[in-house]
PDB file of C-alpha atoms in Angstrom:
ATOM      1  CA  MET A  64      47.470  22.319  -0.478  1.00 44.00           C
ATOM      2  CA  LEU A  65      43.984  22.351   0.973  1.00 65.00           C
ATOM      3  CA  LYS A  66      43.395  25.537   2.892  1.00 74.00           C
ATOM      4  CA  PRO A  67      40.489  27.880   3.512  1.00 71.00           C
ATOM      5  CA  GLU A  68      40.231  30.952   1.294  1.00 75.00           C
ATOM      6  CA  THR A  69      38.002  33.438   3.146  1.00 82.00           C
ATOM      7  CA  ARG A  70      37.767  34.664   6.717  1.00 88.00           C
ATOM      8  CA  LEU A  71      34.537  32.769   7.289  1.00 85.00           C
ATOM      9  CA  GLU A  72      36.120  29.556   6.055  1.00 86.00           C
ATOM     10  CA  TRP A  73      39.126  30.143   8.318  1.00 89.00           C
ATOM     11  CA  ALA A  74      36.766  30.766  11.238  1.00 91.00           C
ATOM     12  CA  PHE A  75      34.805  27.578  10.540  1.00 91.00           C
ATOM     13  CA  VAL A  76      37.920  25.439  10.185  1.00 90.00           C
ATOM     14  CA  GLY A  77      39.518  27.201  13.166  1.00 93.00           C
ATOM     15  CA  ILE A  78      36.517  26.515  15.404  1.00 95.00           C
ATOM     16  CA  THR A  79      36.474  22.828  14.531  1.00 95.00           C
ATOM     17  CA  ALA A  80      40.262  22.519  14.833  1.00 95.00           C
ATOM     18  CA  ALA A  81      40.296  24.260  18.226  1.00 97.00           C
ATOM     19  CA  GLN A  82      37.403  22.088  19.368  1.00 97.00           C
ATOM     20  CA  ALA A  83      39.232  18.954  18.232  1.00 97.00           C
ATOM     21  CA  ILE A  84      42.487  19.933  19.939  1.00 98.00           C
ATOM     22  CA  ILE A  85      40.800  20.842  23.227  1.00 98.00           C
ATOM     23  CA  ILE A  86      38.494  17.826  23.404  1.00 97.00           C
ATOM     24  CA  ILE A  87      41.095  15.324  22.226  1.00 97.00           C
ATOM     25  CA  SER A  88      43.505  16.673  24.862  1.00 98.00           C
ATOM     26  CA  LEU A  89      40.893  16.475  27.619  1.00 97.00           C
ATOM     27  CA  GLN A  90      39.716  13.003  26.604  1.00 97.00           C
ATOM     28  CA  THR A  91      43.307  11.757  26.451  1.00 97.00           C
ATOM     29  CA  ALA A  92      43.937  13.156  29.944  1.00 97.00           C
ATOM     30  CA  ILE A  93      40.764  11.445  31.207  1.00 96.00           C
ATOM     31  CA  LEU A  94      41.873   8.162  29.673  1.00 96.00           C
ATOM     32  CA  VAL A  95      45.396   8.405  31.119  1.00 96.00           C
ATOM     33  CA  GLU A  96      44.003   9.178  34.584  1.00 95.00           C
ATOM     34  CA  TYR A  97      41.616   6.244  34.277  1.00 94.00           C
ATOM     35  CA  LEU A  98      44.387   3.848  33.304  1.00 93.00           C
ATOM     36  CA  ASP A  99      46.471   5.055  36.271  1.00 93.00           C
ATOM     37  CA  TRP A 100      43.482   4.659  38.602  1.00 94.00           C
ATOM     38  CA  VAL A 101      42.362   1.117  37.741  1.00 92.00           C
ATOM     39  CA  ASN A 102      44.108  -2.118  38.668  1.00 90.00           C
ATOM     40  CA  PRO A 103      44.628  -4.791  35.973  1.00 89.00           C
ATOM     41  CA  VAL A 104      41.953  -7.023  37.539  1.00 89.00           C
ATOM     42  CA  VAL A 105      39.266  -4.517  36.505  1.00 89.00           C
ATOM     43  CA  TYR A 106      39.185  -5.881  32.961  1.00 88.00           C
ATOM     44  CA  GLN A 107      37.337  -8.946  34.251  1.00 87.00           C
ATOM     45  CA  VAL A 108      34.100  -6.933  34.198  1.00 89.00           C
ATOM     46  CA  PRO A 109      32.489  -5.194  31.205  1.00 91.00           C
ATOM     47  CA  VAL A 110      31.914  -1.906  33.056  1.00 91.00           C
ATOM     48  CA  SER A 111      35.670  -1.325  32.964  1.00 90.00           C
ATOM     49  CA  TYR A 112      35.472  -0.637  29.225  1.00 94.00           C
ATOM     50  CA  VAL A 113      32.956   2.223  29.461  1.00 94.00           C
ATOM     51  CA  THR A 114      35.488   5.012  30.019  1.00 94.00           C
ATOM     52  CA  PRO A 115      38.054   3.895  27.408  1.00 95.00           C
ATOM     53  CA  VAL A 116      35.395   3.325  24.750  1.00 96.00           C
ATOM     54  CA  ALA A 117      33.642   6.632  25.483  1.00 95.00           C
ATOM     55  CA  SER A 118      36.956   8.490  25.283  1.00 96.00           C
ATOM     56  CA  ALA A 119      37.867   6.750  22.029  1.00 96.00           C
ATOM     57  CA  VAL A 120      34.506   7.614  20.468  1.00 95.00           C
ATOM     58  CA  SER A 121      34.915  11.288  21.413  1.00 95.00           C
ATOM     59  CA  ILE A 122      38.489  11.431  20.151  1.00 96.00           C
ATOM     60  CA  ILE A 123      37.570   9.868  16.808  1.00 96.00           C
ATOM     61  CA  SER A 124      34.394  11.913  16.332  1.00 94.00           C
ATOM     62  CA  PHE A 125      35.900  15.331  17.016  1.00 95.00           C
ATOM     63  CA  GLY A 126      39.015  14.498  14.987  1.00 95.00           C
ATOM     64  CA  PHE A 127      36.706  13.501  12.133  1.00 92.00           C
ATOM     65  CA  GLN A 128      34.884  16.835  12.439  1.00 92.00           C
ATOM     66  CA  ALA A 129      38.136  18.774  12.043  1.00 92.00           C
ATOM     67  CA  VAL A 130      39.099  16.890   8.878  1.00 92.00           C
ATOM     68  CA  LEU A 131      35.579  17.145   7.479  1.00 89.00           C
ATOM     69  CA  SER A 132      35.477  20.926   7.965  1.00 89.00           C
ATOM     70  CA  VAL A 133      38.500  21.380   5.710  1.00 87.00           C
ATOM     71  CA  ASP A 134      36.844  19.231   3.058  1.00 85.00           C
ATOM     72  CA  SER A 135      33.509  21.049   3.237  1.00 82.00           C
ATOM     73  CA  CYS A 136      35.230  24.419   2.768  1.00 80.00           C
ATOM     74  CA  ARG A 137      37.437  23.058  -0.015  1.00 81.00           C
ATOM     75  CA  ILE A 138      34.541  21.845  -2.135  1.00 78.00           C
ATOM     76  CA  LYS A 139      32.171  24.594  -0.905  1.00 78.00           C
ATOM     77  CA  ASN A 140      29.481  22.083  -0.031  1.00 76.00           C
ATOM     78  CA  LYS A 141      26.549  23.823   1.664  1.00 76.00           C
ATOM     79  CA  VAL A 142      24.778  20.609   2.656  1.00 80.00           C
ATOM     80  CA  GLN A 143      27.931  19.296   4.272  1.00 85.00           C
ATOM     81  CA  LEU A 144      28.238  22.498   6.337  1.00 86.00           C
ATOM     82  CA  TRP A 145      24.741  22.089   7.764  1.00 86.00           C
ATOM     83  CA  THR A 146      25.332  18.393   8.296  1.00 87.00           C
ATOM     84  CA  GLN A 147      28.442  19.212  10.283  1.00 90.00           C
ATOM     85  CA  GLY A 148      26.504  21.609  12.488  1.00 90.00           C
ATOM     86  CA  ILE A 149      23.852  18.976  13.180  1.00 91.00           C
ATOM     87  CA  LEU A 150      26.512  16.314  13.655  1.00 92.00           C
ATOM     88  CA  ASN A 151      28.333  18.512  16.156  1.00 94.00           C
ATOM     89  CA  ILE A 152      25.103  19.028  18.113  1.00 95.00           C
ATOM     90  CA  CYS A 153      24.708  15.239  18.224  1.00 95.00           C
ATOM     91  CA  PHE A 154      28.322  14.881  19.381  1.00 94.00           C
ATOM     92  CA  SER A 155      27.615  17.447  22.114  1.00 95.00           C
ATOM     93  CA  ILE A 156      24.642  15.399  23.296  1.00 96.00           C
ATOM     94  CA  ALA A 157      26.761  12.242  23.231  1.00 95.00           C
ATOM     95  CA  THR A 158      29.457  14.012  25.249  1.00 95.00           C
ATOM     96  CA  GLY A 159      26.813  15.000  27.797  1.00 95.00           C
ATOM     97  CA  MET A 160      25.663  11.389  28.001  1.00 96.00           C
ATOM     98  CA  GLU A 161      29.292  10.319  28.399  1.00 95.00           C
ATOM     99  CA  TYR A 162      29.460  12.340  31.626  1.00 96.00           C
ATOM    100  CA  PHE A 163      26.713  10.229  33.225  1.00 97.00           C
ATOM    101  CA  GLN A 164      28.027   6.949  31.837  1.00 96.00           C
ATOM    102  CA  VAL A 165      31.541   7.584  33.144  1.00 96.00           C
ATOM    103  CA  ASN A 166      30.120   8.683  36.508  1.00 96.00           C
ATOM    104  CA  ASP A 167      28.136   5.451  36.836  1.00 95.00           C
ATOM    105  CA  ALA A 168      31.075   3.315  35.684  1.00 94.00           C
ATOM    106  CA  THR A 169      33.418   5.088  38.112  1.00 94.00           C
ATOM    107  CA  GLU A 170      31.103   4.415  41.054  1.00 94.00           C
ATOM    108  CA  ARG A 171      30.744   0.756  40.126  1.00 93.00           C
ATOM    109  CA  VAL A 172      34.472   0.237  39.534  1.00 91.00           C
ATOM    110  CA  SER A 173      35.415   1.981  42.787  1.00 91.00           C
ATOM    111  CA  ARG A 174      33.185  -0.413  44.785  1.00 90.00           C
ATOM    112  CA  GLY A 175      34.178  -3.582  42.933  1.00 88.00           C
ATOM    113  CA  TYR A 176      36.530  -6.375  43.993  1.00 86.00           C
ATOM    114  CA  ASP A 177      37.666  -9.554  42.299  1.00 86.00           C
ATOM    115  CA  MET A 178      37.270 -13.032  43.835  1.00 86.00           C
ATOM    116  CA  TYR A 179      40.528 -12.614  45.788  1.00 87.00           C
ATOM    117  CA  LYS A 180      39.263  -9.349  47.341  1.00 87.00           C
ATOM    118  CA  LYS A 181      41.649  -7.245  45.269  1.00 89.00           C
ATOM    119  CA  PRO A 182      39.973  -3.897  44.461  1.00 89.00           C
ATOM    120  CA  PHE A 183      39.294  -2.948  40.849  1.00 89.00           C
ATOM    121  CA  ALA A 184      40.697   0.539  41.405  1.00 89.00           C
ATOM    122  CA  ASP A 185      43.065   2.473  43.627  1.00 89.00           C
ATOM    123  CA  ASN A 186      40.470   4.216  45.804  1.00 87.00           C
ATOM    124  CA  SER A 187      43.082   6.444  47.428  1.00 89.00           C
ATOM    125  CA  MET A 188      43.281   8.309  44.114  1.00 90.00           C
ATOM    126  CA  PRO A 189      40.340  10.703  43.514  1.00 92.00           C
ATOM    127  CA  TYR A 190      39.718   9.786  39.863  1.00 93.00           C
ATOM    128  CA  TRP A 191      36.212  11.238  39.632  1.00 94.00           C
ATOM    129  CA  GLU A 192      37.345  14.538  41.151  1.00 95.00           C
ATOM    130  CA  ILE A 193      39.895  14.795  38.331  1.00 94.00           C
ATOM    131  CA  ALA A 194      37.702  13.502  35.486  1.00 95.00           C
ATOM    132  CA  ARG A 195      34.504  15.382  36.394  1.00 96.00           C
ATOM    133  CA  PRO A 196      35.719  18.927  35.535  1.00 97.00           C
ATOM    134  CA  MET A 197      37.327  17.674  32.330  1.00 97.00           C
ATOM    135  CA  LEU A 198      34.098  15.993  31.213  1.00 96.00           C
ATOM    136  CA  ILE A 199      32.097  19.128  32.008  1.00 97.00           C
ATOM    137  CA  SER A 200      34.628  21.144  30.000  1.00 97.00           C
ATOM    138  CA  CYS A 201      34.181  18.770  27.050  1.00 96.00           C
ATOM    139  CA  VAL A 202      30.421  19.309  27.129  1.00 97.00           C
ATOM    140  CA  ALA A 203      30.808  23.095  27.399  1.00 97.00           C
ATOM    141  CA  VAL A 204      33.372  23.332  24.598  1.00 97.00           C
ATOM    142  CA  SER A 205      31.422  21.114  22.207  1.00 96.00           C
ATOM    143  CA  SER A 206      28.153  22.962  22.914  1.00 96.00           C
ATOM    144  CA  ALA A 207      29.730  26.390  22.388  1.00 97.00           C
ATOM    145  CA  CYS A 208      31.425  25.206  19.209  1.00 95.00           C
ATOM    146  CA  SER A 209      28.111  23.785  17.973  1.00 94.00           C
ATOM    147  CA  LEU A 210      26.491  27.206  18.270  1.00 95.00           C
ATOM    148  CA  CYS A 211      29.418  28.871  16.510  1.00 94.00           C
ATOM    149  CA  MET A 212      29.464  26.250  13.762  1.00 92.00           C
ATOM    150  CA  CYS A 213      25.747  26.657  13.062  1.00 91.00           C
ATOM    151  CA  ALA A 214      26.094  30.450  12.876  1.00 92.00           C
ATOM    152  CA  LEU A 215      29.127  30.191  10.607  1.00 90.00           C
ATOM    153  CA  ALA A 216      27.362  27.572   8.468  1.00 89.00           C
ATOM    154  CA  TYR A 217      24.575  30.091   7.861  1.00 88.00           C
ATOM    155  CA  TYR A 218      26.985  32.784   6.666  1.00 88.00           C
ATOM    156  CA  LEU A 219      29.085  30.315   4.687  1.00 85.00           C
ATOM    157  CA  HIS A 220      25.887  29.057   3.059  1.00 81.00           C
ATOM    158  CA  MET A 221      25.244  32.558   1.708  1.00 79.00           C
ATOM    159  CA  GLU A 222      28.879  32.990   0.681  1.00 78.00           C
ATOM    160  CA  PHE A 223      28.972  29.651  -1.126  1.00 75.00           C
ATOM    161  CA  SER A 224      25.693  30.453  -2.894  1.00 71.00           C
ATOM    162  CA  TRP A 225      27.196  33.610  -4.345  1.00 65.00           C
ATOM    163  CA  SER A 226      30.375  31.823  -5.379  1.00 64.00           C
ATOM    164  CA  LEU A 227      28.223  29.312  -7.239  1.00 59.00           C
ATOM    165  CA  TYR A 228      26.404  32.088  -9.119  1.00 58.00           C
ATOM    166  CA  GLU A 229      29.730  33.724  -9.937  1.00 56.00           C
ATOM    167  CA  HIS A 230      30.929  30.666 -11.820  1.00 59.00           C
ATOM    168  CA  ILE A 231      27.831  29.308 -13.575  1.00 59.00           C
ATOM    169  CA  SER A 232      25.356  32.115 -14.191  1.00 59.00           C
ATOM    170  CA  PRO A 233      25.327  33.574 -17.732  1.00 64.00           C
ATOM    171  CA  ASP A 234      22.520  35.967 -16.757  1.00 70.00           C
ATOM    172  CA  LEU A 235      23.818  39.561 -16.746  1.00 72.00           C
ATOM    173  CA  ARG A 236      21.310  40.622 -14.076  1.00 79.00           C
ATOM    174  CA  MET A 237      22.569  37.907 -11.747  1.00 72.00           C
ATOM    175  CA  THR A 238      26.177  38.862 -12.483  1.00 70.00           C
ATOM    176  CA  ALA A 239      25.403  42.528 -11.733  1.00 75.00           C
ATOM    177  CA  ARG A 240      23.649  41.502  -8.532  1.00 77.00           C
ATOM    178  CA  HIS A 241      26.682  39.447  -7.557  1.00 69.00           C
ATOM    179  CA  VAL A 242      29.039  42.372  -8.233  1.00 70.00           C
ATOM    180  CA  LYS A 243      26.838  44.609  -6.045  1.00 79.00           C
ATOM    181  CA  TYR A 244      26.991  41.965  -3.333  1.00 74.00           C
ATOM    182  CA  LEU A 245      30.788  41.848  -3.540  1.00 65.00           C
ATOM    183  CA  VAL A 246      31.004  45.646  -3.333  1.00 71.00           C
ATOM    184  CA  CYS A 247      28.695  45.746  -0.302  1.00 77.00           C
ATOM    185  CA  ASP A 248      30.629  42.875   1.259  1.00 64.00           C
ATOM    186  CA  GLN A 249      33.953  44.694   0.840  1.00 60.00           C
ATOM    187  CA  VAL A 250      32.570  48.036   2.058  1.00 67.00           C
ATOM    188  CA  GLY A 251      30.818  46.480   5.072  1.00 59.00           C
TER     189      GLY A 251
END
Protein backbone atom coordinates (compact mmCIF):
# COMPACT_ATOMS: atom_id res chain seq x y z
CA MET A 1 0.00 0.00 0.00
CA LEU A 2 1.19 3.50 -0.79
CA LYS A 3 1.25 5.60 2.33
CA PRO A 4 3.42 8.36 3.74
CA GLU A 5 6.14 7.35 6.19
CA THR A 6 7.06 10.50 8.15
CA ARG A 7 5.10 13.27 9.81
CA LEU A 8 6.11 15.76 7.14
CA GLU A 9 4.93 13.42 4.40
CA TRP A 10 1.64 12.91 6.24
CA ALA A 11 1.27 16.68 6.58
CA PHE A 12 1.96 17.24 2.88
CA VAL A 13 -0.46 14.54 1.76
CA GLY A 14 -2.98 15.65 4.39
CA ILE A 15 -2.89 19.27 3.20
CA THR A 16 -3.45 18.28 -0.42
CA ALA A 17 -6.16 15.76 0.49
CA ALA A 18 -8.00 18.27 2.69
CA GLN A 19 -7.68 20.89 -0.04
CA ALA A 20 -9.06 18.45 -2.61
CA ILE A 21 -12.00 17.41 -0.42
CA ILE A 22 -12.95 20.99 0.45
CA ILE A 23 -12.61 22.43 -3.05
CA ILE A 24 -14.24 19.48 -4.80
CA SER A 25 -17.17 19.73 -2.37
CA LEU A 26 -17.53 23.48 -2.90
CA GLN A 27 -17.21 23.23 -6.68
CA THR A 28 -19.77 20.42 -6.78
CA ALA A 29 -22.17 22.55 -4.71
CA ILE A 30 -21.61 25.49 -7.07
CA LEU A 31 -22.31 23.28 -10.07
CA VAL A 32 -25.47 21.79 -8.53
CA GLU A 33 -26.77 25.27 -7.66
CA TYR A 34 -26.01 26.43 -11.19
CA LEU A 35 -27.86 23.51 -12.76
CA ASP A 36 -30.87 24.21 -10.51
CA TRP A 37 -30.75 27.92 -11.41
CA VAL A 38 -30.60 27.73 -15.21
CA ASN A 39 -33.41 26.76 -17.57
CA PRO A 40 -32.71 24.23 -20.36
CA VAL A 41 -32.86 26.97 -23.01
CA VAL A 42 -29.62 28.45 -21.64
CA TYR A 43 -27.52 25.91 -23.53
CA GLN A 44 -28.26 27.78 -26.76
CA VAL A 45 -25.52 30.28 -25.86
CA PRO A 46 -21.83 29.55 -25.21
CA VAL A 47 -21.70 31.60 -22.00
CA SER A 48 -23.81 28.93 -20.32
CA TYR A 49 -20.83 26.56 -20.35
CA VAL A 50 -18.47 28.83 -18.39
CA THR A 51 -19.55 27.72 -14.91
CA PRO A 52 -19.70 23.96 -15.60
CA VAL A 53 -16.34 23.96 -17.38
CA ALA A 54 -14.67 26.08 -14.69
CA SER A 55 -16.01 23.79 -11.97
CA ALA A 56 -14.87 20.69 -13.86
CA VAL A 57 -11.36 22.11 -14.33
CA SER A 58 -11.08 22.88 -10.60
CA ILE A 59 -12.41 19.47 -9.58
CA ILE A 60 -9.98 17.64 -11.88
CA SER A 61 -6.98 19.80 -11.00
CA PHE A 62 -7.29 19.58 -7.22
CA GLY A 63 -8.10 15.86 -7.39
CA PHE A 64 -4.96 15.42 -9.49
CA GLN A 65 -2.94 17.31 -6.87
CA ALA A 66 -4.08 14.93 -4.12
CA VAL A 67 -3.07 11.84 -6.12
CA LEU A 68 0.21 13.41 -7.18
CA SER A 69 1.17 14.24 -3.58
CA VAL A 70 1.00 10.58 -2.60
CA ASP A 71 3.21 9.68 -5.56
CA SER A 72 5.78 12.39 -4.83
CA CYS A 73 6.13 11.21 -1.23
CA ARG A 74 6.25 7.56 -2.28
CA ILE A 75 9.17 8.03 -4.65
CA LYS A 76 10.70 10.87 -2.59
CA ASN A 77 10.96 13.12 -5.62
CA LYS A 78 12.19 16.58 -4.61
CA VAL A 79 11.56 18.17 -8.00
CA GLN A 80 8.00 16.89 -8.01
CA LEU A 81 7.40 18.46 -4.57
CA TRP A 82 8.47 21.89 -5.79
CA THR A 83 6.51 21.43 -8.99
CA GLN A 84 3.42 20.68 -6.95
CA GLY A 85 3.88 23.85 -4.93
CA ILE A 86 4.20 25.93 -8.10
CA LEU A 87 1.32 24.06 -9.71
CA ASN A 88 -0.87 24.74 -6.68
CA ILE A 89 -0.04 28.45 -6.86
CA CYS A 90 -1.11 28.39 -10.52
CA PHE A 91 -4.32 26.57 -9.57
CA SER A 92 -4.96 29.25 -6.93
CA ILE A 93 -4.58 31.97 -9.56
CA ALA A 94 -6.91 30.06 -11.89
CA THR A 95 -9.45 29.73 -9.08
CA GLY A 96 -9.25 33.49 -8.54
CA MET A 97 -9.85 34.05 -12.25
CA GLU A 98 -12.77 31.61 -12.08
CA TYR A 99 -14.48 33.95 -9.61
CA PHE A 100 -14.56 36.78 -12.16
CA GLN A 101 -15.49 34.52 -15.07
CA VAL A 102 -18.42 32.99 -13.19
CA ASN A 103 -19.53 36.45 -12.04
CA ASP A 104 -19.57 37.73 -15.62
CA ALA A 105 -21.31 34.60 -16.92
CA THR A 106 -23.92 34.81 -14.15
CA GLU A 107 -24.74 38.42 -15.00
CA ARG A 108 -25.06 37.63 -18.70
CA VAL A 109 -27.17 34.50 -18.15
CA SER A 110 -29.48 36.27 -15.69
CA ARG A 111 -30.26 38.98 -18.29
CA GLY A 112 -30.62 36.64 -21.27
CA TYR A 113 -33.76 35.38 -23.00
CA ASP A 114 -34.33 33.04 -25.91
CA MET A 115 -36.30 34.00 -29.05
CA TYR A 116 -39.59 33.08 -27.34
CA LYS A 117 -38.82 35.42 -24.41
CA LYS A 118 -38.18 32.51 -22.05
CA PRO A 119 -35.46 33.52 -19.55
CA PHE A 120 -32.18 31.61 -19.45
CA ALA A 121 -32.31 31.38 -15.66
CA ASP A 122 -34.74 31.45 -12.77
CA ASN A 123 -34.06 35.00 -11.56
CA SER A 124 -36.12 34.50 -8.41
CA MET A 125 -33.31 32.28 -7.14
CA PRO A 126 -30.25 34.23 -5.89
CA TYR A 127 -27.59 32.04 -7.54
CA TRP A 128 -24.74 34.55 -7.28
CA GLU A 129 -25.44 35.16 -3.59
CA ILE A 130 -24.98 31.41 -3.03
CA ALA A 131 -22.02 30.87 -5.38
CA ARG A 132 -20.03 33.99 -4.44
CA PRO A 133 -19.03 32.92 -0.88
CA MET A 134 -18.20 29.42 -2.09
CA LEU A 135 -15.93 30.76 -4.83
CA ILE A 136 -14.20 33.09 -2.37
CA SER A 137 -13.72 30.12 -0.04
CA CYS A 138 -12.14 28.13 -2.88
CA VAL A 139 -9.65 30.93 -3.51
CA ALA A 140 -8.84 31.26 0.21
CA VAL A 141 -8.41 27.52 0.75
CA SER A 142 -6.23 27.01 -2.31
CA SER A 143 -4.06 30.04 -1.46
CA ALA A 144 -3.56 28.93 2.15
CA CYS A 145 -2.78 25.39 1.04
CA SER A 146 -0.28 26.74 -1.50
CA LEU A 147 1.65 28.48 1.26
CA CYS A 148 1.58 25.36 3.43
CA MET A 149 2.63 23.14 0.53
CA CYS A 150 5.60 25.35 -0.33
CA ALA A 151 6.75 25.39 3.30
CA LEU A 152 6.35 21.63 3.61
CA ALA A 153 8.11 21.12 0.27
CA TYR A 154 11.12 22.97 1.69
CA TYR A 155 11.32 20.72 4.75
CA LEU A 156 10.58 17.58 2.75
CA HIS A 157 13.33 18.60 0.33
CA MET A 158 15.84 18.51 3.20
CA GLU A 159 14.41 15.25 4.55
CA PHE A 160 14.53 13.57 1.15
CA SER A 161 18.10 14.77 0.61
CA TRP A 162 19.20 13.05 3.80
CA SER A 163 17.34 9.86 2.92
CA LEU A 164 19.19 9.83 -0.40
CA TYR A 165 22.57 10.14 1.35
CA GLU A 166 21.58 7.38 3.76
CA HIS A 167 21.15 4.88 0.95
CA ILE A 168 23.89 5.73 -1.56
CA SER A 169 26.80 7.38 0.22
CA PRO A 170 29.79 5.12 1.01
CA ASP A 171 31.66 8.06 2.56
CA LEU A 172 32.01 7.54 6.33
CA ARG A 173 32.06 11.29 7.00
CA MET A 174 28.74 11.71 5.21
CA THR A 175 27.29 8.73 7.09
CA ALA A 176 28.45 10.21 10.41
CA ARG A 177 26.97 13.56 9.44
CA HIS A 178 23.70 11.84 8.59
CA VAL A 179 23.64 10.02 11.94
CA LYS A 180 24.22 13.35 13.73
CA TYR A 181 21.35 14.82 11.74
CA LEU A 182 19.07 11.95 12.75
CA VAL A 183 20.03 12.37 16.41
CA CYS A 184 19.38 16.12 16.30
CA ASP A 185 16.13 15.50 14.45
CA GLN A 186 14.92 13.04 17.10
CA VAL A 187 16.03 15.24 20.01
CA GLY A 188 14.50 18.41 18.51
